[in-house]
Coordinates of N, CA and C and ligand atoms in Angstrom, one line a residue:
M1 N 77.9 12.7 -57.7 CA 77.9 11.3 -57.4 C 78.9 10.5 -58.4
L2 N 78.7 10.8 -59.7 CA 79.6 10.2 -60.7 C 79.9 11.3 -61.7
T3 N 81.2 11.4 -62.0 CA 81.6 12.3 -63.0 C 82.7 11.6 -63.9
I4 N 82.4 11.8 -65.2 CA 83.3 11.1 -66.2 C 83.8 12.2 -67.1
E5 N 85.1 12.3 -67.3 CA 85.7 13.4 -68.1 C 86.6 12.8 -69.2
N6 N 86.3 13.1 -70.4 CA 87.1 12.8 -71.6 C 87.6 11.4 -71.6
L7 N 86.6 10.5 -71.4 CA 87.0 9.1 -71.2 C 87.3 8.4 -72.6
E8 N 88.4 7.7 -72.6 CA 88.8 6.9 -73.8 C 89.0 5.5 -73.4
V9 N 88.3 4.6 -74.2 CA 88.4 3.2 -73.8 C 88.7 2.4 -75.1
A10 N 89.6 1.4 -75.0 CA 89.8 0.5 -76.2 C 89.8 -0.9 -75.7
Y11 N 89.4 -1.8 -76.6 CA 89.6 -3.2 -76.4 C 91.0 -3.7 -76.9
F12 N 91.5 -4.8 -76.4 CA 92.9 -5.1 -76.8 C 93.0 -5.5 -78.3
N13 N 91.9 -5.8 -78.9 CA 92.0 -6.1 -80.3 C 92.0 -4.7 -81.1
A14 N 92.3 -3.7 -80.3 CA 92.6 -2.3 -80.9 C 91.4 -1.5 -81.3
I15 N 90.2 -2.0 -81.0 CA 89.0 -1.2 -81.3 C 88.9 -0.1 -80.2
Q16 N 88.9 1.1 -80.7 CA 88.7 2.2 -79.7 C 87.2 2.4 -79.7
V17 N 86.6 2.3 -78.5 CA 85.1 2.4 -78.5 C 84.7 3.8 -77.9
L18 N 85.3 4.2 -76.8 CA 84.9 5.5 -76.3 C 86.0 6.5 -76.7
K19 N 85.6 7.7 -77.1 CA 86.5 8.6 -77.8 C 86.4 10.0 -77.1
G20 N 86.5 10.1 -75.8 CA 86.5 11.4 -75.2 C 85.1 11.7 -74.7
L21 N 84.6 10.8 -73.9 CA 83.2 10.9 -73.4 C 83.1 11.6 -72.0
T22 N 82.2 12.5 -71.9 CA 82.1 13.3 -70.7 C 80.6 13.2 -70.3
L23 N 80.4 12.8 -69.0 CA 79.0 12.8 -68.5 C 79.0 12.8 -67.0
S24 N 77.9 13.1 -66.4 CA 77.8 13.1 -64.9 C 76.4 12.7 -64.5
V25 N 76.4 12.1 -63.3 CA 75.1 11.8 -62.6 C 75.2 12.4 -61.2
D26 N 74.2 13.2 -60.9 CA 74.1 13.9 -59.6 C 73.5 13.0 -58.6
D27 N 73.6 13.4 -57.3 CA 72.9 12.7 -56.2 C 71.4 12.6 -56.5
S28 N 70.9 11.4 -56.3 CA 69.4 11.1 -56.4 C 68.9 11.4 -57.8
E29 N 69.8 11.3 -58.8 CA 69.3 11.6 -60.2 C 69.2 10.3 -61.0
V30 N 68.2 10.3 -61.9 CA 68.1 9.2 -62.9 C 68.5 9.7 -64.2
V31 N 69.6 9.2 -64.8 CA 70.1 9.7 -66.1 C 70.0 8.6 -67.1
A32 N 69.4 8.9 -68.2 CA 69.2 7.9 -69.3 C 70.4 8.1 -70.3
L33 N 70.9 6.9 -70.7 CA 72.0 6.9 -71.8 C 71.5 6.1 -73.0
L34 N 71.2 6.9 -74.1 CA 70.7 6.2 -75.3 C 71.7 6.2 -76.4
G35 N 71.6 5.3 -77.3 CA 72.5 5.3 -78.5 C 72.3 4.0 -79.2
A36 N 72.7 4.1 -80.5 CA 72.4 2.9 -81.4 C 73.3 1.7 -80.9
N37 N 73.0 0.5 -81.4 CA 73.8 -0.6 -81.1 C 75.2 -0.4 -81.4
G38 N 76.1 -0.7 -80.5 CA 77.5 -0.5 -80.8 C 78.1 0.8 -80.5
A39 N 77.3 1.7 -80.0 CA 77.7 3.1 -79.7 C 78.7 3.1 -78.5
G40 N 78.6 2.1 -77.7 CA 79.6 2.1 -76.5 C 79.0 2.2 -75.2
K41 N 77.6 2.0 -75.1 CA 76.9 2.2 -73.8 C 77.4 1.2 -72.8
T42 N 77.3 -0.1 -73.2 CA 77.7 -1.1 -72.3 C 79.2 -1.0 -71.9
T43 N 80.0 -0.6 -72.8 CA 81.4 -0.4 -72.5 C 81.6 0.7 -71.5
L44 N 80.8 1.7 -71.6 CA 80.9 2.8 -70.6 C 80.6 2.2 -69.2
L45 N 79.5 1.5 -69.1 CA 79.1 0.9 -67.8 C 80.2 0.0 -67.2
K46 N 80.8 -0.8 -68.1 CA 81.9 -1.7 -67.7 C 83.1 -0.9 -67.2
A47 N 83.4 0.2 -67.9 CA 84.5 1.1 -67.5 C 84.3 1.6 -66.1
V48 N 83.0 2.1 -65.8 CA 82.7 2.7 -64.5 C 82.8 1.6 -63.4
S49 N 82.3 0.4 -63.7 CA 82.2 -0.6 -62.6 C 83.5 -1.4 -62.5
G50 N 84.5 -1.1 -63.2 CA 85.8 -1.8 -63.1 C 85.9 -3.1 -63.8
L51 N 85.0 -3.4 -64.7 CA 85.0 -4.7 -65.3 C 85.8 -4.8 -66.6
L52 N 86.3 -3.7 -67.1 CA 87.0 -3.7 -68.4 C 88.2 -4.6 -68.4
P53 N 89.0 -4.6 -67.4 CA 90.2 -5.4 -67.4 C 89.9 -6.9 -67.5
L54 N 88.7 -7.3 -67.0 CA 88.3 -8.7 -67.1 C 87.8 -9.0 -68.4
E55 N 87.5 -8.0 -69.3 CA 86.9 -8.3 -70.6 C 87.8 -7.7 -71.7
N56 N 89.1 -7.8 -71.5 CA 90.0 -7.4 -72.6 C 89.9 -6.0 -73.0
G57 N 89.5 -5.1 -72.1 CA 89.5 -3.7 -72.4 C 90.3 -2.9 -71.4
A58 N 90.5 -1.6 -71.8 CA 91.3 -0.8 -70.8 C 90.9 0.7 -71.0
I59 N 91.0 1.4 -69.9 CA 90.8 2.8 -70.0 C 92.1 3.5 -70.4
G60 N 92.1 4.4 -71.4 CA 93.2 5.1 -71.7 C 93.2 6.5 -71.0
E61 N 92.9 7.5 -71.8 CA 92.8 8.9 -71.2 C 91.5 9.0 -70.4
G62 N 91.5 10.0 -69.6 CA 90.2 10.3 -69.0 C 90.1 10.0 -67.5
R63 N 89.1 10.5 -66.8 CA 89.0 10.3 -65.4 C 87.5 9.9 -65.1
I64 N 87.4 8.9 -64.2 CA 86.1 8.6 -63.6 C 86.2 8.8 -62.1
R65 N 85.2 9.6 -61.6 CA 85.2 9.8 -60.2 C 83.8 9.4 -59.6
F66 N 83.9 8.7 -58.5 CA 82.6 8.3 -57.8 C 82.7 8.8 -56.4
Q67 N 81.7 9.6 -56.0 CA 81.8 10.3 -54.7 C 83.1 11.0 -54.5
D68 N 83.6 11.7 -55.5 CA 84.8 12.5 -55.5 C 86.1 11.7 -55.4
Q69 N 86.0 10.4 -55.5 CA 87.3 9.5 -55.5 C 87.5 9.1 -57.0
L70 N 88.8 9.2 -57.3 CA 89.2 8.7 -58.7 C 89.1 7.2 -58.7
I71 N 88.4 6.6 -59.6 CA 88.1 5.1 -59.6 C 88.6 4.4 -60.8
N72 N 89.4 5.1 -61.7 CA 89.8 4.5 -62.9 C 90.4 3.1 -62.7
K73 N 91.0 2.8 -61.6 CA 91.7 1.5 -61.4 C 91.1 0.7 -60.3
T74 N 90.0 1.1 -59.8 CA 89.4 0.4 -58.6 C 88.7 -0.9 -59.1
P75 N 89.0 -2.0 -58.5 CA 88.3 -3.3 -58.9 C 86.8 -3.3 -58.5
P76 N 86.1 -4.1 -59.3 CA 84.6 -4.2 -59.1 C 84.2 -4.5 -57.7
H77 N 84.8 -5.4 -57.0 CA 84.3 -5.8 -55.7 C 84.4 -4.6 -54.7
E78 N 85.5 -3.8 -54.9 CA 85.6 -2.6 -54.0 C 84.6 -1.6 -54.3
L79 N 84.3 -1.4 -55.6 CA 83.3 -0.4 -56.0 C 81.9 -0.9 -55.4
A80 N 81.6 -2.2 -55.6 CA 80.3 -2.7 -55.1 C 80.2 -2.4 -53.6
R81 N 81.3 -2.7 -52.9 CA 81.2 -2.5 -51.4 C 81.1 -1.0 -51.1
A82 N 81.5 -0.1 -52.0 CA 81.4 1.3 -51.7 C 80.0 1.8 -52.2
G83 N 79.2 0.9 -52.7 CA 77.8 1.3 -53.1 C 77.6 1.6 -54.6
L84 N 78.6 1.2 -55.4 CA 78.4 1.3 -56.9 C 78.1 0.0 -57.5
L85 N 76.9 -0.3 -57.8 CA 76.4 -1.6 -58.3 C 76.0 -1.6 -59.7
H86 N 76.4 -2.6 -60.4 CA 76.2 -2.7 -61.9 C 75.3 -3.9 -62.1
V87 N 74.1 -3.6 -62.7 CA 73.1 -4.7 -63.0 C 73.3 -4.9 -64.5
R88 N 74.0 -6.0 -64.8 CA 74.5 -6.2 -66.2 C 73.4 -6.7 -67.2
E89 N 73.7 -6.4 -68.5 CA 72.8 -6.8 -69.5 C 72.7 -8.3 -69.5
G90 N 71.5 -8.9 -69.7 CA 71.4 -10.3 -69.7 C 71.1 -10.9 -68.3
R91 N 71.1 -10.0 -67.3 CA 70.7 -10.4 -65.9 C 71.6 -11.2 -65.1
R92 N 72.3 -12.1 -65.6 CA 73.4 -12.8 -64.9 C 73.0 -13.3 -63.5
I93 N 72.0 -14.2 -63.5 CA 71.6 -14.8 -62.3 C 72.1 -16.2 -62.2
F94 N 72.3 -16.7 -61.0 CA 72.7 -18.1 -60.9 C 71.4 -18.9 -61.0
T95 N 71.2 -19.5 -62.2 CA 69.9 -20.1 -62.5 C 69.7 -21.4 -61.7
E96 N 70.7 -22.1 -61.3 CA 70.6 -23.3 -60.5 C 70.2 -23.1 -59.0
M97 N 70.4 -21.9 -58.6 CA 70.2 -21.6 -57.2 C 68.8 -21.0 -57.0
S98 N 68.2 -21.0 -55.8 CA 66.9 -20.4 -55.6 C 67.1 -18.9 -55.6
V99 N 65.9 -18.2 -55.6 CA 65.9 -16.8 -55.5 C 66.6 -16.3 -54.2
E100 N 66.3 -16.9 -53.1 CA 66.9 -16.6 -51.9 C 68.4 -16.8 -51.9
E101 N 68.8 -17.9 -52.4 CA 70.3 -18.2 -52.5 C 71.0 -17.1 -53.3
N102 N 70.3 -16.7 -54.4 CA 70.9 -15.6 -55.2 C 71.1 -14.3 -54.4
L103 N 70.2 -14.1 -53.5 CA 70.3 -12.9 -52.7 C 71.3 -13.1 -51.6
I104 N 71.4 -14.3 -51.1 CA 72.4 -14.6 -50.1 C 73.8 -14.5 -50.7
S105 N 74.0 -15.0 -51.9 CA 75.3 -14.9 -52.6 C 75.7 -13.4 -52.8
A106 N 74.7 -12.6 -53.2 CA 75.0 -11.2 -53.4 C 75.5 -10.6 -52.0
T107 N 74.8 -10.9 -51.0 CA 75.2 -10.4 -49.6 C 76.6 -10.8 -49.3
Y108 N 76.9 -12.1 -49.5 CA 78.3 -12.5 -49.1 C 79.3 -11.8 -50.0
A109 N 79.0 -11.6 -51.2 CA 80.0 -10.9 -52.1 C 80.2 -9.5 -51.7
L110 N 79.1 -8.9 -51.2 CA 79.1 -7.4 -50.9 C 79.6 -7.1 -49.5
T111 N 79.2 -8.0 -48.5 CA 79.5 -7.6 -47.1 C 80.2 -8.7 -46.3
G112 N 80.5 -9.8 -46.9 CA 81.2 -10.9 -46.2 C 80.3 -11.9 -45.7
R113 N 80.9 -13.0 -45.2 CA 80.1 -14.2 -44.9 C 79.3 -14.1 -43.6
D114 N 79.7 -13.2 -42.8 CA 79.0 -13.1 -41.5 C 77.7 -12.3 -41.6
A115 N 77.5 -11.7 -42.8 CA 76.4 -10.7 -42.9 C 75.1 -11.5 -43.0
Q116 N 74.0 -10.8 -42.4 CA 72.7 -11.3 -42.5 C 72.0 -10.7 -43.7
P117 N 71.5 -11.5 -44.7 CA 70.9 -10.8 -45.9 C 69.7 -10.0 -45.5
D118 N 69.5 -8.8 -46.0 CA 68.3 -8.0 -45.7 C 67.3 -8.3 -46.8
F119 N 66.7 -9.5 -46.7 CA 65.7 -9.9 -47.8 C 64.6 -8.8 -47.9
E120 N 64.1 -8.3 -46.8 CA 63.0 -7.4 -46.9 C 63.3 -6.1 -47.7
A121 N 64.6 -5.7 -47.7 CA 65.0 -4.6 -48.5 C 64.6 -4.8 -50.0
V122 N 64.7 -6.1 -50.4 CA 64.4 -6.5 -51.8 C 62.9 -6.8 -51.9
Y123 N 62.3 -7.5 -51.0 CA 60.9 -7.9 -51.1 C 60.0 -6.8 -51.0
N124 N 60.4 -5.7 -50.3 CA 59.6 -4.5 -50.2 C 59.3 -3.9 -51.6
Y125 N 60.2 -4.0 -52.5 CA 60.0 -3.5 -53.9 C 59.5 -4.6 -54.8
F126 N 59.9 -5.9 -54.5 CA 59.5 -7.0 -55.4 C 58.8 -8.1 -54.7
P127 N 57.6 -7.9 -54.2 CA 56.9 -8.9 -53.4 C 56.8 -10.2 -54.1
Q128 N 56.7 -10.2 -55.5 CA 56.7 -11.4 -56.3 C 57.9 -12.3 -55.9
L129 N 59.0 -11.8 -55.6 CA 60.2 -12.6 -55.4 C 60.1 -13.3 -54.0
K130 N 59.3 -12.7 -53.1 CA 59.1 -13.3 -51.8 C 58.3 -14.6 -52.0
D131 N 57.3 -14.5 -52.9 CA 56.5 -15.7 -53.1 C 57.3 -16.8 -53.8
R132 N 58.4 -16.4 -54.4 CA 59.2 -17.4 -55.2 C 60.5 -17.7 -54.5
A133 N 60.6 -17.3 -53.2 CA 61.9 -17.3 -52.6 C 62.7 -18.6 -52.7
R134 N 61.9 -19.8 -52.6 CA 62.6 -21.1 -52.6 C 62.7 -21.7 -54.0
Q135 N 62.1 -21.0 -55.0 CA 62.1 -21.5 -56.3 C 63.4 -21.3 -57.0
T136 N 63.8 -22.3 -57.9 CA 65.0 -22.2 -58.7 C 64.9 -21.0 -59.6
A137 N 65.9 -20.2 -59.6 CA 65.8 -18.9 -60.3 C 65.7 -19.2 -61.8
G138 N 66.2 -20.3 -62.3 CA 66.0 -20.6 -63.7 C 64.6 -20.8 -64.2
L139 N 63.7 -20.9 -63.2 CA 62.2 -21.1 -63.6 C 61.5 -19.7 -63.6
L140 N 62.2 -18.7 -63.2 CA 61.5 -17.4 -63.2 C 61.2 -16.9 -64.6
S141 N 60.2 -16.0 -64.7 CA 59.9 -15.3 -65.9 C 61.0 -14.3 -66.2
G142 N 61.0 -13.7 -67.4 CA 62.0 -12.7 -67.8 C 61.9 -11.5 -66.8
G143 N 60.7 -11.1 -66.6 CA 60.5 -9.9 -65.7 C 61.0 -10.2 -64.3
E144 N 60.7 -11.4 -63.8 CA 61.1 -11.8 -62.4 C 62.6 -11.9 -62.3
L145 N 63.2 -12.4 -63.4 CA 64.7 -12.4 -63.5 C 65.3 -11.0 -63.4
Q146 N 64.7 -10.1 -64.1 CA 65.2 -8.7 -64.0 C 65.0 -8.1 -62.6
M147 N 63.9 -8.5 -62.0 CA 63.6 -8.0 -60.6 C 64.7 -8.6 -59.7
L148 N 65.0 -9.9 -59.9 CA 66.1 -10.5 -59.0 C 67.4 -9.8 -59.3
A149 N 67.7 -9.5 -60.5 CA 69.0 -8.9 -60.8 C 69.1 -7.5 -60.1
I150 N 68.0 -6.8 -60.1 CA 68.0 -5.5 -59.4 C 68.0 -5.7 -57.9
G151 N 67.3 -6.8 -57.5 CA 67.3 -7.1 -56.1 C 68.7 -7.4 -55.5
R152 N 69.5 -8.1 -56.3 CA 70.9 -8.4 -55.9 C 71.7 -7.1 -55.7
A153 N 71.4 -6.1 -56.5 CA 72.1 -4.8 -56.3 C 71.5 -4.1 -55.1
L154 N 70.2 -4.2 -54.9 CA 69.6 -3.5 -53.7 C 70.1 -4.0 -52.4
I155 N 70.5 -5.3 -52.4 CA 71.0 -5.9 -51.1 C 72.3 -5.3 -50.7
G156 N 73.0 -4.6 -51.7 CA 74.3 -4.0 -51.4 C 74.2 -2.5 -50.9
Q157 N 73.0 -2.1 -50.5 CA 72.8 -0.7 -50.1 C 73.4 0.3 -51.1
P158 N 72.9 0.3 -52.3 CA 73.6 1.1 -53.3 C 73.5 2.6 -53.2
R159 N 74.5 3.3 -53.6 CA 74.4 4.8 -53.8 C 74.2 5.1 -55.3
L160 N 74.7 4.2 -56.1 CA 74.6 4.4 -57.6 C 74.4 3.1 -58.2
I161 N 73.3 2.9 -59.0 CA 73.1 1.7 -59.7 C 73.3 1.9 -61.2
L162 N 74.1 1.1 -61.9 CA 74.2 1.2 -63.3 C 73.3 0.1 -63.9
L163 N 72.3 0.5 -64.7 CA 71.3 -0.5 -65.1 C 71.5 -0.6 -66.6
D164 N 71.8 -1.8 -67.1 CA 72.0 -2.0 -68.5 C 70.8 -2.7 -69.2
E165 N 70.0 -2.0 -69.9 CA 68.9 -2.5 -70.7 C 67.9 -3.3 -69.9
P166 N 67.4 -2.8 -68.8 CA 66.4 -3.6 -68.0 C 65.2 -4.0 -68.8
S167 N 64.8 -3.3 -69.9 CA 63.6 -3.6 -70.6 C 63.8 -4.7 -71.6
L168 N 65.0 -5.2 -71.8 CA 65.3 -6.1 -72.9 C 64.4 -7.4 -72.8
G169 N 63.7 -7.6 -73.9 CA 62.9 -8.8 -74.1 C 61.7 -8.9 -73.2
L170 N 61.3 -7.8 -72.6 CA 60.1 -7.9 -71.7 C 58.9 -7.2 -72.3
A171 N 57.7 -7.8 -72.0 CA 56.4 -7.2 -72.5 C 56.2 -5.8 -72.0
P172 N 55.6 -4.9 -72.8 CA 55.4 -3.5 -72.3 C 54.9 -3.3 -70.9
K173 N 53.9 -4.2 -70.6 CA 53.3 -4.0 -69.3 C 54.3 -4.3 -68.1
I174 N 55.1 -5.3 -68.4 CA 56.2 -5.6 -67.4 C 57.2 -4.5 -67.3
V175 N 57.6 -4.0 -68.5 CA 58.5 -2.9 -68.5 C 58.0 -1.7 -67.7
D176 N 56.7 -1.4 -67.8 CA 56.2 -0.3 -67.1 C 56.2 -0.6 -65.6
E177 N 55.9 -1.8 -65.2 CA 55.9 -2.2 -63.8 C 57.3 -2.1 -63.2
I178 N 58.3 -2.6 -63.9 CA 59.7 -2.6 -63.4 C 60.2 -1.1 -63.4
F179 N 59.9 -0.3 -64.4 CA 60.4 1.0 -64.4 C 59.7 1.9 -63.3
D180 N 58.4 1.6 -63.0 CA 57.8 2.3 -61.8 C 58.6 1.9 -60.5
I181 N 59.0 0.7 -60.4 CA 59.7 0.3 -59.2 C 61.1 0.9 -59.2
I182 N 61.7 1.0 -60.3 CA 63.1 1.7 -60.4 C 62.9 3.2 -59.9
A183 N 61.8 3.8 -60.4 CA 61.6 5.2 -60.0 C 61.4 5.3 -58.5
R184 N 60.6 4.3 -57.9 CA 60.4 4.3 -56.5 C 61.7 4.1 -55.7
I185 N 62.5 3.2 -56.2 CA 63.8 3.0 -55.5 C 64.6 4.3 -55.5
N186 N 64.6 4.9 -56.7 CA 65.4 6.2 -56.8 C 64.8 7.2 -55.8
Q187 N 63.5 7.4 -55.7 CA 63.0 8.4 -54.8 C 63.1 8.0 -53.3
E188 N 62.8 6.8 -53.0 CA 62.7 6.4 -51.6 C 64.1 6.1 -51.0
Q189 N 65.0 5.7 -51.8 CA 66.3 5.3 -51.3 C 67.4 6.4 -51.6
N190 N 67.0 7.4 -52.3 CA 68.0 8.4 -52.8 C 69.1 7.8 -53.6
V191 N 68.8 6.8 -54.3 CA 69.8 6.1 -55.1 C 69.9 6.8 -56.5
S192 N 71.1 7.1 -56.9 CA 71.3 7.6 -58.3 C 71.3 6.4 -59.3
I193 N 70.8 6.7 -60.5 CA 70.7 5.6 -61.5 C 71.2 6.1 -62.8
L194 N 72.1 5.3 -63.4 CA 72.5 5.5 -64.8 C 71.9 4.4 -65.6
L195 N 71.0 4.8 -66.5 CA 70.1 3.8 -67.1 C 70.4 3.7 -68.6
V196 N 71.0 2.6 -69.0 CA 71.3 2.4 -70.5 C 70.0 1.7 -71.1
E197 N 69.5 2.3 -72.1 CA 68.2 1.8 -72.7 C 68.2 1.9 -74.2
Q198 N 67.6 1.0 -74.9 CA 67.1 1.1 -76.3 C 65.7 1.7 -76.3
N199 N 65.0 1.4 -75.2 CA 63.6 1.9 -75.1 C 63.5 3.3 -74.5
A200 N 63.6 4.3 -75.4 CA 63.7 5.7 -75.0 C 62.4 6.1 -74.3
N201 N 61.3 5.6 -74.8 CA 60.0 6.0 -74.2 C 60.0 5.6 -72.7
A202 N 60.4 4.3 -72.5 CA 60.4 3.8 -71.1 C 61.4 4.6 -70.2
A203 N 62.6 4.8 -70.8 CA 63.6 5.5 -70.0 C 63.2 7.0 -69.7
F204 N 62.6 7.7 -70.7 CA 62.3 9.1 -70.4 C 61.1 9.2 -69.4
R205 N 60.4 8.1 -69.3 CA 59.3 8.2 -68.3 C 59.8 8.4 -66.9
I206 N 61.0 7.9 -66.6 CA 61.5 7.9 -65.2 C 62.8 8.8 -65.1
A207 N 63.4 9.1 -66.2 CA 64.7 9.8 -66.1 C 64.5 11.3 -65.9
H208 N 65.5 12.0 -65.3 CA 65.5 13.4 -65.2 C 66.3 14.1 -66.3
R209 N 67.4 13.5 -66.7 CA 68.2 14.0 -67.8 C 68.6 12.8 -68.7
G210 N 69.2 13.2 -69.9 CA 69.6 12.1 -70.8 C 70.8 12.5 -71.6
Y211 N 71.5 11.5 -72.1 CA 72.6 11.7 -73.0 C 72.4 10.8 -74.2
I212 N 72.8 11.3 -75.4 CA 72.8 10.5 -76.6 C 74.3 10.2 -77.0
L213 N 74.6 8.9 -77.1 CA 75.9 8.5 -77.4 C 76.0 8.1 -78.9
E214 N 76.9 8.6 -79.6 CA 77.2 8.1 -81.0 C 78.7 8.0 -81.3
G215 N 79.1 6.9 -81.8 CA 80.5 6.7 -82.1 C 81.4 7.0 -80.9
G216 N 81.0 6.6 -79.7 CA 81.9 6.8 -78.6 C 81.9 8.1 -77.9
K217 N 81.1 9.0 -78.4 CA 81.0 10.4 -77.8 C 79.6 10.8 -77.5
V218 N 79.4 11.8 -76.6 CA 78.1 12.3 -76.4 C 77.8 13.4 -77.5
V219 N 76.7 13.2 -78.2 CA 76.4 14.1 -79.2 C 75.2 15.1 -78.8
L220 N 74.6 14.7 -77.8 CA 73.4 15.5 -77.3 C 73.2 15.2 -75.9
E221 N 72.8 16.2 -75.1 CA 72.5 16.0 -73.7 C 71.5 17.1 -73.3
G222 N 70.7 16.7 -72.2 CA 69.8 17.7 -71.7 C 68.8 17.1 -70.8
S223 N 67.9 18.0 -70.3 CA 66.8 17.5 -69.5 C 65.9 16.6 -70.4
V224 N 65.1 15.7 -69.8 CA 64.3 14.9 -70.6 C 63.2 15.7 -71.3
A225 N 62.7 16.8 -70.7 CA 61.8 17.7 -71.3 C 62.4 18.2 -72.6
D226 N 63.6 18.7 -72.6 CA 64.3 19.2 -73.8 C 64.5 18.2 -74.8
L227 N 64.9 17.0 -74.4 CA 65.2 15.9 -75.4 C 63.9 15.5 -76.1
R228 N 62.8 15.5 -75.3 CA 61.5 15.1 -75.9 C 61.1 16.0 -77.0
R229 N 61.6 17.3 -76.9 CA 61.2 18.3 -78.0 C 62.1 18.3 -79.2
N230 N 63.2 17.6 -79.1 CA 64.2 17.6 -80.2 C 63.7 16.7 -81.3
P231 N 63.6 17.3 -82.5 CA 63.0 16.5 -83.7 C 63.8 15.2 -84.0
D232 N 65.1 15.3 -83.9 CA 65.9 14.1 -84.2 C 65.6 13.0 -83.2
I233 N 65.4 13.4 -81.9 CA 65.1 12.4 -80.9 C 63.7 11.8 -81.1
Q234 N 62.8 12.7 -81.5 CA 61.4 12.2 -81.8 C 61.5 11.2 -82.9
T235 N 62.3 11.5 -84.0 CA 62.3 10.6 -85.1 C 63.0 9.3 -84.8
F236 N 64.2 9.4 -84.3 CA 65.1 8.2 -84.2 C 64.9 7.4 -82.9
Y237 N 64.4 8.1 -81.8 CA 64.4 7.3 -80.6 C 62.9 7.1 -80.0
L238 N 62.0 8.1 -80.4 CA 60.7 8.0 -79.8 C 59.7 7.5 -80.8
G239 N 60.1 7.2 -82.0 CA 59.2 6.7 -83.0 C 58.1 7.6 -83.4
L240 N 58.3 8.9 -83.3 CA 57.2 9.9 -83.6 C 57.4 10.5 -85.0
G241 N 58.5 10.2 -85.7 CA 58.8 11.0 -86.9 C 58.0 10.4 -88.1
Ligands
ATP301 P1 74.5 -2.7 -77.6 O1 73.3 -1.9 -77.4 O2 74.4 -3.4 -78.9 O3 74.9 -3.5 -76.4 P2 76.4 -0.7 -76.9 O4 76.2 0.7 -77.2 O5 76.2 -1.2 -75.5 O6 75.6 -1.6 -77.9 P3 79.0 -1.9 -76.6 O7 78.5 -3.2 -76.2 O8 79.7 -1.0 -75.6 O9 77.9 -1.1 -77.4 O10 80.1 -2.2 -77.8 C1 80.8 -1.1 -78.5 C2 81.8 -1.8 -79.5 O11 82.8 -2.5 -78.8 C3 81.2 -2.7 -80.5 O12 81.8 -2.5 -81.7 C4 81.6 -4.1 -79.9 O13 81.7 -5.0 -80.9 C5 82.9 -3.8 -79.2 N1 83.2 -4.7 -78.1 C6 82.4 -4.8 -77.0 N2 82.9 -5.7 -76.1 C7 84.1 -6.1 -76.6 C8 85.1 -7.0 -76.2 N3 85.1 -7.6 -75.0 N4 86.2 -7.1 -77.0 C9 86.3 -6.5 -78.2 N5 85.4 -5.6 -78.7 C10 84.3 -5.4 -77.9

């Protein structure tokens, strides 16, 4: 589904953030990407979804392939239309618009103005959003905003979703609820998911494999079962040390 080989990324202020990163996400797989603040996780997602040129960054060496196509230079709207959706950190919802209008705008962006939004594709997973369809999105709770952000991606019939810190700022119970739904979306829709998280416990609950990023490189990778047994992961990521 997604393969990244030896990726190097720098911002125009000359900070090199990714220094030869290699990773892959298979069909129908949930892959967790963990790493300390500043390791380059968000930068990697922006490189994949084509956002770097909009944010003063650029890909140097390396290759990114999505469904066997080289996408190093593909713009974000084309990738989104091909089924590669990025749910950005901070949720990025239009707070002045209603829930439904946010879903309509996502539909227009993804499929053009004649398209009929498939609200049920979203409400099937997030029934709470249906109850709030006409409400201004700015009044939603943090958990509901995250649901709406994922809902906007779902409306694009995704093949791969890049999820940046969906647990950020949410109470543990809401995190569990949202992660259960992410797992259902993965299983029922055969959507692959690349999940960037600080909350390793939550990520490992739904991921199949994981990568640890340090200083712009992968320093450890493996199945979630193997990563859970690693003493460093237990100490630094799972709070067990
Ligand atoms: P966090 O969990 O804190 O978001 P991260 O692993 O996602 O961390 P990135 O956001 O990718 O890390 O940031 C990696 C490095 O790149 C940091 O040193 C950051 O300051 C720098 N950086 C990020 N965005 C830009 C930008 N637009 N211009 C210049 N430098 C940037």
